[in-house]
XYZ file of C-alpha atoms in Angstrom:
642
model
C 166.920 75.583 78.295
C 164.073 76.776 80.447
C 161.673 76.898 76.671
C 163.134 73.341 75.160
C 161.788 71.660 79.037
C 158.569 73.099 78.165
C 158.398 70.537 75.389
C 158.700 67.748 77.126
C 155.202 65.859 77.847
C 156.778 63.465 79.740
C 158.638 63.346 82.970
C 159.993 62.151 85.824
C 158.671 62.906 89.883
C 160.506 65.277 91.110
C 161.222 63.411 94.610
C 162.154 59.669 93.558
C 161.669 57.068 96.272
C 165.496 56.216 97.102
C 166.539 52.938 98.084
C 170.285 50.945 98.457
C 170.424 49.889 94.378
C 171.170 46.204 93.289
C 174.820 44.690 94.584
C 176.750 41.976 95.028
C 175.221 42.149 99.040
C 171.699 43.620 97.992
C 168.521 42.085 96.178
C 165.826 44.639 95.272
C 162.076 43.488 95.106
C 159.048 45.622 94.258
C 155.322 44.603 94.923
C 153.574 46.132 92.317
C 150.037 45.161 94.624
C 150.931 47.257 97.375
C 153.774 49.173 95.568
C 156.553 48.707 98.356
C 160.684 48.516 97.992
C 162.138 45.556 99.281
C 166.013 45.940 99.641
C 167.180 42.659 101.573
C 170.760 43.207 102.681
C 172.636 39.789 103.125
C 169.955 37.805 102.526
C 168.714 39.914 105.669
C 171.064 39.018 107.933
C 172.333 43.198 108.242
C 168.669 44.838 107.394
C 165.688 44.641 105.281
C 164.229 48.228 104.511
C 161.197 48.533 103.022
C 159.079 51.428 101.285
C 156.299 52.742 100.387
C 155.853 54.497 97.280
C 152.413 55.669 97.418
C 151.945 55.568 101.023
C 155.292 56.590 102.148
C 155.427 53.682 105.046
C 158.537 53.011 105.719
C 160.552 50.431 108.283
C 163.669 48.458 108.570
C 163.355 45.231 110.291
C 166.300 42.431 110.354
C 165.739 38.879 109.483
C 168.128 36.284 108.144
C 166.180 34.854 105.397
C 168.637 32.202 104.071
C 167.065 28.227 103.895
C 168.797 26.350 106.484
C 168.111 23.144 103.731
C 169.214 25.768 101.377
C 171.687 28.310 102.237
C 172.633 29.550 99.030
C 169.235 29.555 97.772
C 167.722 33.217 96.545
C 165.224 34.691 97.254
C 162.653 34.511 94.211
C 159.924 36.743 95.524
C 158.953 38.570 98.669
C 155.924 40.230 99.675
C 153.719 41.574 102.437
C 150.509 40.742 103.119
C 147.882 43.939 102.900
C 148.237 44.895 106.301
C 151.841 44.194 106.258
C 151.071 41.534 109.143
C 152.530 38.184 107.253
C 155.521 38.366 104.731
C 155.200 35.971 102.285
C 158.761 34.238 100.692
C 159.506 32.194 98.343
C 163.475 30.843 97.480
C 162.659 27.390 96.107
C 160.236 26.441 93.216
C 158.133 24.293 95.235
C 157.708 26.501 98.712
C 156.508 29.386 99.888
C 157.348 30.767 103.842
C 154.612 32.591 105.893
C 155.923 34.857 108.636
C 154.213 36.385 110.787
C 154.973 40.425 112.111
C 153.943 41.940 115.222
C 152.301 45.241 115.027
C 155.691 47.560 115.384
C 156.740 45.775 112.064
C 158.710 43.318 114.035
C 158.722 39.459 112.604
C 157.693 37.012 115.357
C 159.835 34.227 114.274
C 157.936 31.743 116.678
C 155.153 32.359 113.866
C 156.029 30.545 110.623
C 154.207 28.390 108.445
C 155.650 26.575 105.478
C 153.772 25.379 102.176
C 155.493 23.095 99.931
C 154.006 21.620 97.201
C 154.951 19.204 94.102
C 154.212 21.571 91.753
C 156.437 24.265 90.474
C 155.335 28.001 92.015
C 155.163 30.771 89.296
C 154.752 33.096 91.577
C 152.126 34.494 94.388
C 149.964 37.728 94.703
C 147.697 38.210 98.166
C 144.077 38.497 97.155
C 143.266 39.680 101.486
C 144.482 39.728 104.394
C 144.876 36.407 105.555
C 144.692 35.024 101.913
C 147.508 34.412 99.606
C 146.965 33.220 95.392
C 149.527 30.351 94.446
C 150.259 29.944 90.389
C 151.567 26.986 89.761
C 152.299 24.786 86.899
C 149.247 23.009 87.057
C 146.506 26.208 88.017
C 145.948 28.716 91.319
C 144.908 28.078 94.373
C 144.054 30.483 97.067
C 145.027 29.549 100.834
C 144.214 30.741 104.091
C 146.622 31.341 106.522
C 145.941 31.253 109.734
C 148.674 31.295 112.281
C 146.578 29.997 115.323
C 145.880 26.975 113.706
C 149.098 26.529 112.682
C 147.485 26.055 109.221
C 147.522 26.320 105.621
C 144.253 26.126 103.870
C 142.956 25.826 100.519
C 139.479 27.498 99.682
C 139.475 27.643 95.692
C 141.821 25.969 93.227
C 141.663 26.491 89.406
C 143.447 23.613 87.362
C 145.097 24.893 83.947
C 148.536 24.065 82.883
C 150.409 27.337 83.200
C 154.043 28.031 82.179
C 153.257 31.685 82.724
C 151.174 34.554 84.096
C 150.824 37.902 84.627
C 148.971 40.070 87.059
C 147.166 43.247 87.483
C 146.251 44.418 90.781
C 144.623 47.677 90.100
C 141.410 45.333 89.043
C 142.880 42.049 90.347
C 142.581 40.332 87.417
C 145.006 37.716 85.803
C 146.214 36.319 82.839
C 147.405 32.797 82.512
C 149.252 31.410 79.485
C 149.458 28.166 78.127
C 150.375 26.262 75.262
C 153.777 28.199 74.898
C 151.867 31.743 75.346
C 149.390 30.654 72.205
C 146.134 30.610 74.752
C 145.720 33.353 77.089
C 143.107 32.530 80.205
C 141.778 35.709 81.969
C 140.713 35.465 85.697
C 139.026 37.621 88.016
C 140.621 36.953 92.117
C 138.278 37.779 94.817
C 138.672 35.849 98.899
C 137.741 32.355 98.145
C 137.172 33.201 94.625
C 138.563 32.694 91.006
C 136.494 33.495 88.452
C 137.450 32.271 84.957
C 136.397 33.786 81.702
C 136.711 33.143 77.715
C 140.027 32.312 77.069
C 142.341 33.475 73.786
C 143.319 31.900 71.586
C 146.652 32.925 69.460
C 147.806 31.976 66.318
C 150.574 29.301 66.601
C 153.267 31.302 65.299
C 151.773 34.138 67.856
C 152.696 33.281 70.664
C 153.896 35.706 73.277
C 156.038 35.766 76.649
C 155.153 36.991 79.632
C 158.165 39.869 79.142
C 155.659 41.049 76.181
C 152.467 41.170 78.003
C 150.754 44.218 80.002
C 148.013 44.181 81.992
C 146.329 47.499 82.740
C 142.671 48.979 82.994
C 141.715 51.456 79.730
C 138.917 53.395 80.615
C 137.369 51.471 83.083
C 138.003 48.181 80.834
C 140.310 45.335 81.615
C 142.928 45.713 79.223
C 145.369 42.492 77.037
C 148.411 44.960 75.856
C 150.704 42.312 73.789
C 154.021 42.984 72.413
C 154.865 41.856 69.036
C 156.284 42.596 65.823
C 154.339 40.829 62.550
C 156.528 39.321 59.754
C 158.765 42.003 57.838
C 157.118 44.700 59.699
C 158.286 47.042 62.719
C 156.849 46.124 66.056
C 153.241 46.987 66.936
C 151.040 46.745 70.587
C 147.784 44.813 69.980
C 144.989 45.407 72.523
C 142.655 42.916 74.039
C 139.667 44.067 76.073
C 137.571 42.461 77.705
C 134.172 43.726 77.120
C 132.404 42.104 79.928
C 130.886 39.140 81.792
C 131.011 35.876 79.318
C 132.982 37.514 76.429
C 136.122 36.368 75.486
C 138.655 38.903 74.767
C 138.061 41.175 71.552
C 140.769 42.654 69.590
C 139.796 46.117 69.732
C 143.428 48.096 68.625
C 146.781 48.095 67.549
C 148.953 50.796 67.931
C 151.859 51.166 65.584
C 155.338 51.507 66.860
C 157.692 52.023 63.626
C 160.999 50.812 65.423
C 162.425 47.463 66.409
C 163.658 47.007 69.336
C 163.225 47.239 73.180
C 160.169 48.613 74.123
C 158.439 49.258 77.745
C 154.862 50.201 78.379
C 153.124 52.550 80.989
C 149.474 53.634 81.481
C 149.120 57.449 82.982
C 145.218 58.357 82.960
C 144.570 56.118 79.920
C 147.331 57.221 77.641
C 149.065 54.205 76.944
C 152.677 55.377 76.708
C 155.587 52.685 74.825
C 159.021 53.371 75.520
C 161.607 52.802 73.504
C 164.922 52.231 74.629
C 167.485 52.455 71.320
C 166.215 55.708 70.275
C 165.245 56.840 74.513
C 162.308 58.851 72.873
C 158.848 57.364 74.259
C 155.305 57.685 72.296
C 151.364 58.301 73.325
C 149.005 56.763 72.099
C 145.095 57.598 73.007
C 142.748 53.935 72.060
C 139.343 56.914 72.461
C 140.649 59.246 69.989
C 139.171 58.450 66.602
C 141.061 57.150 63.361
C 139.774 56.116 60.193
C 142.059 53.534 59.619
C 141.095 49.785 60.348
C 142.139 46.169 60.395
C 140.792 44.139 58.137
C 138.875 41.435 59.289
C 138.904 42.091 62.851
C 137.753 45.228 62.510
C 140.679 46.606 64.666
C 140.956 50.722 65.087
C 144.613 50.962 63.830
C 146.629 54.020 65.752
C 149.436 55.631 65.281
C 151.259 58.009 68.043
C 149.435 61.409 69.127
C 152.896 63.259 68.013
C 156.523 62.123 67.309
C 158.333 60.501 70.008
C 159.589 62.354 72.569
C 162.116 61.908 75.654
C 161.177 62.214 79.051
C 162.745 65.778 80.562
C 166.092 65.321 81.593
C 166.537 64.538 85.669
C 169.075 66.171 87.901
C 169.280 63.622 90.982
C 170.751 65.075 94.069
C 173.628 63.232 95.484
C 175.367 62.933 98.733
C 177.794 65.445 99.543
C 179.072 67.574 103.173
C 178.769 70.754 101.296
C 175.439 72.479 101.643
C 175.528 73.691 98.016
C 173.514 70.846 96.617
C 175.268 68.469 94.399
C 173.448 67.044 91.564
C 174.192 64.512 88.374
C 172.335 63.977 85.231
C 170.556 60.667 85.546
C 170.688 57.996 82.340
C 167.521 57.614 81.241
C 165.970 54.327 79.112
C 168.927 52.109 80.319
C 168.891 48.633 80.701
C 168.671 49.098 84.238
C 165.298 50.191 84.081
C 162.152 48.138 84.800
C 158.941 49.401 84.526
C 155.519 48.613 86.597
C 152.036 49.724 85.779
C 150.480 51.741 85.345
C 153.173 54.404 85.605
C 156.156 53.294 87.940
C 159.911 53.574 86.548
C 162.517 51.702 88.834
C 166.332 51.624 88.549
C 167.604 49.278 90.148
C 171.161 49.811 90.128
C 170.783 53.292 90.613
C 168.319 53.218 93.357
C 165.209 55.534 92.737
C 161.940 55.200 91.935
C 159.630 57.525 90.038
C 156.491 57.876 89.406
C 155.847 58.822 85.136
C 153.853 61.982 84.682
C 151.813 63.432 81.557
C 152.475 66.800 81.068
C 149.296 68.438 79.399
C 150.740 71.764 79.121
C 153.426 71.147 76.928
C 151.568 68.578 74.598
C 149.345 72.190 73.790
C 152.361 73.612 72.367
C 152.643 70.520 70.043
C 149.582 69.092 68.917
C 148.639 71.773 66.499
C 145.293 70.648 65.941
C 142.959 72.526 67.911
C 140.415 70.192 67.889
C 142.784 67.492 67.776
C 143.461 68.362 71.087
C 140.306 69.411 72.595
C 139.317 65.706 72.206
C 142.787 64.385 73.518
C 142.004 66.327 76.488
C 138.650 65.733 77.236
C 139.333 61.899 78.573
C 142.038 63.264 80.884
C 141.294 63.690 84.529
C 143.060 67.334 84.529
C 141.845 68.049 81.066
C 139.490 71.485 82.177
C 141.882 74.280 83.038
C 144.092 73.354 80.139
C 141.051 72.769 77.382
C 139.817 76.890 79.083
C 142.931 77.745 78.911
C 143.585 76.694 75.131
C 140.132 78.219 74.551
C 141.232 81.417 76.049
C 143.879 81.757 73.699
C 142.120 80.667 70.484
C 139.558 83.380 71.000
C 141.982 86.216 72.180
C 145.967 86.093 71.629
C 145.778 83.813 68.433
C 142.597 84.417 67.402
C 141.769 84.630 63.736
C 138.870 84.467 61.749
C 139.383 81.798 59.719
C 139.445 79.791 63.001
C 135.914 80.113 63.534
C 134.477 76.932 62.498
C 137.377 75.043 64.567
C 136.233 77.008 67.629
C 132.355 76.194 66.389
C 133.082 72.385 66.374
C 134.646 72.570 69.690
C 131.515 74.441 70.948
C 129.501 71.474 70.077
C 131.794 68.623 71.458
C 131.868 70.390 74.960
C 128.449 70.985 74.941
C 127.007 67.233 73.702
C 128.981 66.097 77.256
C 126.987 69.265 78.430
C 123.984 67.926 77.774
C 124.290 64.676 78.796
C 125.021 65.871 82.279
C 122.023 68.151 81.840
C 119.769 64.691 80.647
C 120.913 62.410 83.443
C 120.545 65.196 86.679
C 116.715 65.685 84.727
C 116.230 61.998 84.947
C 117.555 61.518 88.475
C 115.208 64.071 90.028
C 112.544 62.447 87.727
C 113.058 58.998 89.061
C 113.147 60.632 92.954
C 109.794 62.227 92.470
C 108.555 58.624 91.033
C 109.607 57.242 93.910
C 110.905 54.258 92.149
C 111.709 51.224 94.450
C 114.666 49.801 92.091
C 117.864 52.607 92.074
C 117.987 54.182 88.419
C 121.402 53.142 87.241
C 123.750 56.273 87.095
C 126.058 57.006 84.022
C 129.476 57.671 84.346
C 129.925 61.231 84.610
C 132.635 63.067 82.189
C 136.087 63.402 83.312
C 135.860 66.731 81.519
C 132.625 69.304 81.892
C 132.636 72.326 80.861
C 129.298 74.822 81.464
C 128.170 77.977 80.629
C 129.438 79.171 84.122
C 132.893 78.056 83.052
C 132.721 79.333 79.560
C 131.263 83.112 80.568
C 133.888 83.394 83.959
C 136.951 82.306 82.290
C 137.017 82.533 78.664
C 134.504 85.207 77.915
C 134.914 87.455 80.043
C 138.329 88.177 79.157
C 137.140 89.344 75.254
C 134.462 91.229 76.242
C 135.813 94.318 74.391
C 137.293 92.547 71.453
C 135.695 92.954 67.864
C 135.279 89.404 67.647
C 133.462 89.084 70.811
C 129.724 88.875 69.240
C 130.516 86.410 66.664
C 132.359 84.234 69.214
C 129.392 84.701 71.691
C 126.886 83.323 68.373
C 128.633 80.281 67.824
C 128.389 79.236 71.194
C 124.799 80.456 72.077
C 123.918 78.519 68.690
C 125.614 75.063 69.710
C 123.751 75.369 73.015
C 120.319 75.615 70.908
C 121.465 72.786 68.807
C 122.103 70.737 71.993
C 118.885 71.706 73.457
C 120.351 73.890 76.289
C 118.931 77.118 76.833
C 121.412 80.303 77.354
C 122.238 81.159 81.034
C 121.561 85.209 82.442
C 125.018 86.015 82.341
C 125.670 84.609 78.657
C 122.757 86.550 77.106
C 123.697 89.722 79.021
C 127.042 89.378 77.264
C 125.815 89.123 74.168
C 123.187 91.693 74.569
C 126.188 94.004 75.554
C 127.808 93.253 71.988
C 125.456 93.428 70.063
C 123.374 96.751 71.231
C 127.400 98.112 71.415
C 127.970 97.448 67.572
C 124.177 98.498 67.191
C 123.288 95.252 65.600
C 119.354 95.191 66.764
C 118.051 93.395 63.501
C 120.310 90.263 64.974
C 119.177 91.077 68.727
C 115.852 90.882 67.117
C 116.085 87.715 65.528
C 117.385 86.318 68.698
C 114.833 87.258 70.595
C 111.991 86.468 68.375
C 113.246 83.256 68.513
C 113.999 82.720 71.918
C 117.347 81.930 71.632
C 118.187 84.033 74.867
C 117.573 82.907 78.376
C 114.335 85.569 78.543
C 113.695 86.385 82.041
C 112.891 89.643 84.502
C 116.158 90.850 85.006
C 117.478 90.244 81.448
C 114.928 92.410 80.166
C 115.349 95.187 82.930
C 118.986 95.139 82.000
C 117.891 95.537 78.370
C 115.903 98.285 79.151
C 119.158 99.677 81.352
C 120.596 100.001 77.393
C 117.804 101.763 75.343
C 117.895 106.126 74.678
C 115.666 108.248 73.294
C 118.001 107.475 69.972
C 117.560 103.753 69.945
C 113.761 103.133 70.833
C 113.520 100.155 69.568
C 115.769 98.359 72.499
C 113.220 99.388 74.845
C 110.322 97.955 72.769
C 112.126 94.593 72.626
C 112.326 95.189 76.259
C 108.554 95.720 77.335
C 107.554 92.508 73.943
C 109.924 90.570 76.659
C 108.142 91.215 79.146
C 105.004 90.696 78.171
C 106.028 87.677 76.962
C 106.982 86.600 80.731
C 104.064 88.260 82.007
C 105.404 90.777 83.764
C 102.818 93.243 83.769
C 103.686 94.518 87.072
C 107.050 96.249 85.523
C 105.437 97.033 81.965
C 103.428 99.318 84.414
C 105.945 101.423 86.081
C 107.794 101.908 82.966
C 105.084 103.343 81.326
C 104.791 105.239 84.401
C 107.958 106.430 84.435
C 107.933 107.571 80.337
C 104.879 109.447 81.383
C 102.941 106.931 79.572
C 100.075 107.061 81.510
C 97.317 106.340 79.398
C 98.802 103.434 78.239
C 99.426 102.499 81.723
C 95.847 102.952 83.526
C 94.381 100.578 79.694
C 97.027 97.700 80.801
C 95.857 98.202 84.480
C 92.433 97.652 83.735
C 93.412 94.147 82.721
C 95.125 93.080 85.428
C 93.615 91.695 88.522
C 92.702 94.333 91.597
C 92.173 97.548 88.551
C 89.715 98.543 91.320
C 91.764 99.291 93.730
C 94.443 101.123 91.524
C 96.441 103.565 94.051
C 94.942 106.832 92.229
C 97.618 109.275 93.912
C 100.478 107.338 92.401
C 98.796 107.961 88.323
C 97.768 111.305 89.191
C 101.105 112.132 90.077
C 102.164 110.445 86.957
C 100.533 112.659 84.951
C 101.040 115.609 86.254
C 104.979 114.728 85.740
C 103.541 114.497 82.220
C 103.091 118.140 81.897
C 100.235 117.845 79.549
C 96.582 119.392 81.175
C 94.565 116.883 78.824
C 96.479 113.429 80.277
C 96.394 114.614 83.598
C 92.132 115.301 82.710
C 91.755 112.175 80.926
C 93.244 110.649 84.503
C 91.458 112.365 86.287
C 88.370 111.884 84.734
C 89.420 108.045 85.235
C 89.079 108.487 89.041
C 86.541 110.188 89.106
C 84.215 107.990 86.937
C 85.921 104.341 88.868
C 84.675 106.497 91.959
C 81.102 106.930 91.200
C 80.873 103.484 90.334
C 82.063 101.884 93.163
C 80.644 104.380 96.159
C 78.384 106.404 94.386
C 80.498 109.771 94.770
C 83.502 111.126 92.253
C 85.548 112.326 95.676
C 88.418 111.212 96.448
C 88.738 109.645 99.886
C 91.039 110.860 102.701
C 93.498 108.437 103.003
C 94.073 108.345 99.323
C 96.340 111.693 99.384
C 94.996 113.211 96.988
C 94.391 116.754 97.395
C 97.001 118.474 95.800
C 95.736 117.293 92.484
C 92.521 117.751 93.030
C 92.941 121.779 93.376
C 95.476 121.132 90.826
C 92.643 120.050 88.783
C 90.318 122.856 89.725
C 92.972 125.260 89.097
C 93.052 123.490 85.135
C 88.806 124.282 85.452
C 89.314 128.215 86.492
C 91.730 128.824 84.178
C 90.302 127.657 81.775
C 92.929 125.380 80.261
C 90.700 122.395 79.159
C-alpha cells in the first residue's frame, strides 16, 4: 500500500476543517472571499457556527435569522465583512439585511439596516470593511454601510443587463453574463470604484452558464476558464486571458479533457486541476508548458494532460469514538456532495469537511519519465527547487547513463538561462543605483526557481566527486555557463581541476585555462600548485601562467624561491616596483639552500653591485643580518669553489 500511495500526485490536506453537515435543520454556506464556513442551525435560533479555513478564527453565536415578513424564506447567502463586524444576509430576491456585530462576535440587534430594491439580487461581495457590491439583474452597485447614520449610501454603480455573475476574490475581478451567457463583461472592483473592461463575445451557440465558468489567476494574469462541449467531441476547457488594460479577453489556451460528464476545477500553484466525477480521477494541465498544437484561426495553444488522469489519494477520516483506538472511515471521493471553490478548496457539504487540495511534486517525479519536461514543469512551481535538485542528483548518480548526457546538458541550459536573467537584473539594479536615476527602475519578476552554481555544487556535484562521470558532467555545466555568459565560481573550478588532474587530462585543462573558461583567481592558482608534483611539471607551469595573467608577481616570487629558482625570481623582482629594497637575506638564504655555489655567487654578486650602486660600498648593513652568508661566501673563495 505504501508504494502505491507514492504515485498519487494529489491529496487532501490531512486535517480537514470539520463542521455540521447539511441536513433537515442545518444549512451550510461558504464565503470564498474570507474562506469561512458558516453553518446555520434551525435558522440561527440554535446556533450559527463560523469557522475560518485559512486564519483558523472560529466563533459561535445565536440569532434567529427568520424573517418576520416571510418566516419560511430560506437564506440565500450569508457573509461577514472583512473585519467580521457586519453580517450581510440575503433571504429574498430583492433585499439584503446588514447586522452590526460587537468585537466579541455577538450581534448588536439594535443596529440593523435593510436594503430593499426593485431589481433581483443575484448575489453580493464585500469590497471593503463597510463597502459591499450588490450584483442585480440590471447592474452592479457599491453601497456604503453606515450604522452611525443608519444609512446605505450608493457610492458607484454600473448599469448592465445581467443573468449571472462570477467573482474571483484573489484579484477582485468579476465576470458579468448577459444575453444568456453569450456576452461576458469583466469588471474590476475596488473601494468606491467599478472598472469595466472590454467584453468577451461568444458565438450564439456558445453561450455558457455560471456553473461552467471558473475565474482564477494563472501566472499572475486574470483568467476566465469555460467548460464546454464542442459538437460531437469530448469536453474541453477554453481559457481566456485578460492580458492588459484596454484589451479584450483573448482565447489563449484549450485544455483537452477527452471525457464527457460532470467536471469541476481547482488551481494549485498555477496548475489547472480538472476533476472528473464519472471516472473519479483528476487531470493536470500547465499552460506554461510548450505545446506544438494550436487551434486554427485563433492561435490558441492546445494542451493535453501532463500525465494520464489519476484519482486523489484515498483519505481516512477520524470518526468520534468513546474508545481511544482512533477509529477511521474511508471517505468517498468525487461525490455529488462535493463543491469546489478556488483556488484549491473541496467541501463535502453532507460529510461536513473542508479540505485543501495539495499537489505532490515528488510523486510526479516518478510518473513523468521525460526528465526535461519534468524540469520545465518544476521550474514553474513555488516549491520546485528542492525537487529539481533531487532529480538532478538522481540523474547524475543512481540512474546515470552516458545516453543521458544530452538531456542533462539541455537541463543545464534551461537552468542557466534563468540564472543569467537574475544576474543581469541585479547588474541593472546596481547600475541604476549608481546613476542616481530619479525614476525608479521597474524590477522584473524573479523566477520562481533559481538554481545557481552554489546550489549545483553543494547539493548535486559534491555527491559525485569520486564518480567517473564527474568530469564529463562538470564540463557540460561549465560549457552551459559559458554559453550564457556566466563566469564559473571558485568551488566549481576547483572541483573540475581535481577531476582533470586526477584523470591526467592535462590537455583539456590547458584548453580551459587558455580560453579563461575557469574562474581564475589567486586562490585557484595556489590550489593548482598544490596538485603539482615532480612527475607532472606542466601543472606547475599552468599555475604560474595563471598567476602571471593575474599579475600576482608576489606569489610567483615566493613559488620560485621555494623551488630554488632564485635567478628567475631575481629577474622577476628587478621588473617589479621596489626592486632597490629587496631583502638580501631572503634571497641569499634561498640561494644557499640550493647547494649550488654558482647560484649563490650570482645572487651574492647581484646584491653587492646593488649596494655599490646605492651606497658606494659592497658591504651589507648590520640590520640586513647577512653575516653568516658573507662568511659562507668567503669560505667559497678560500676553498676555491668559485
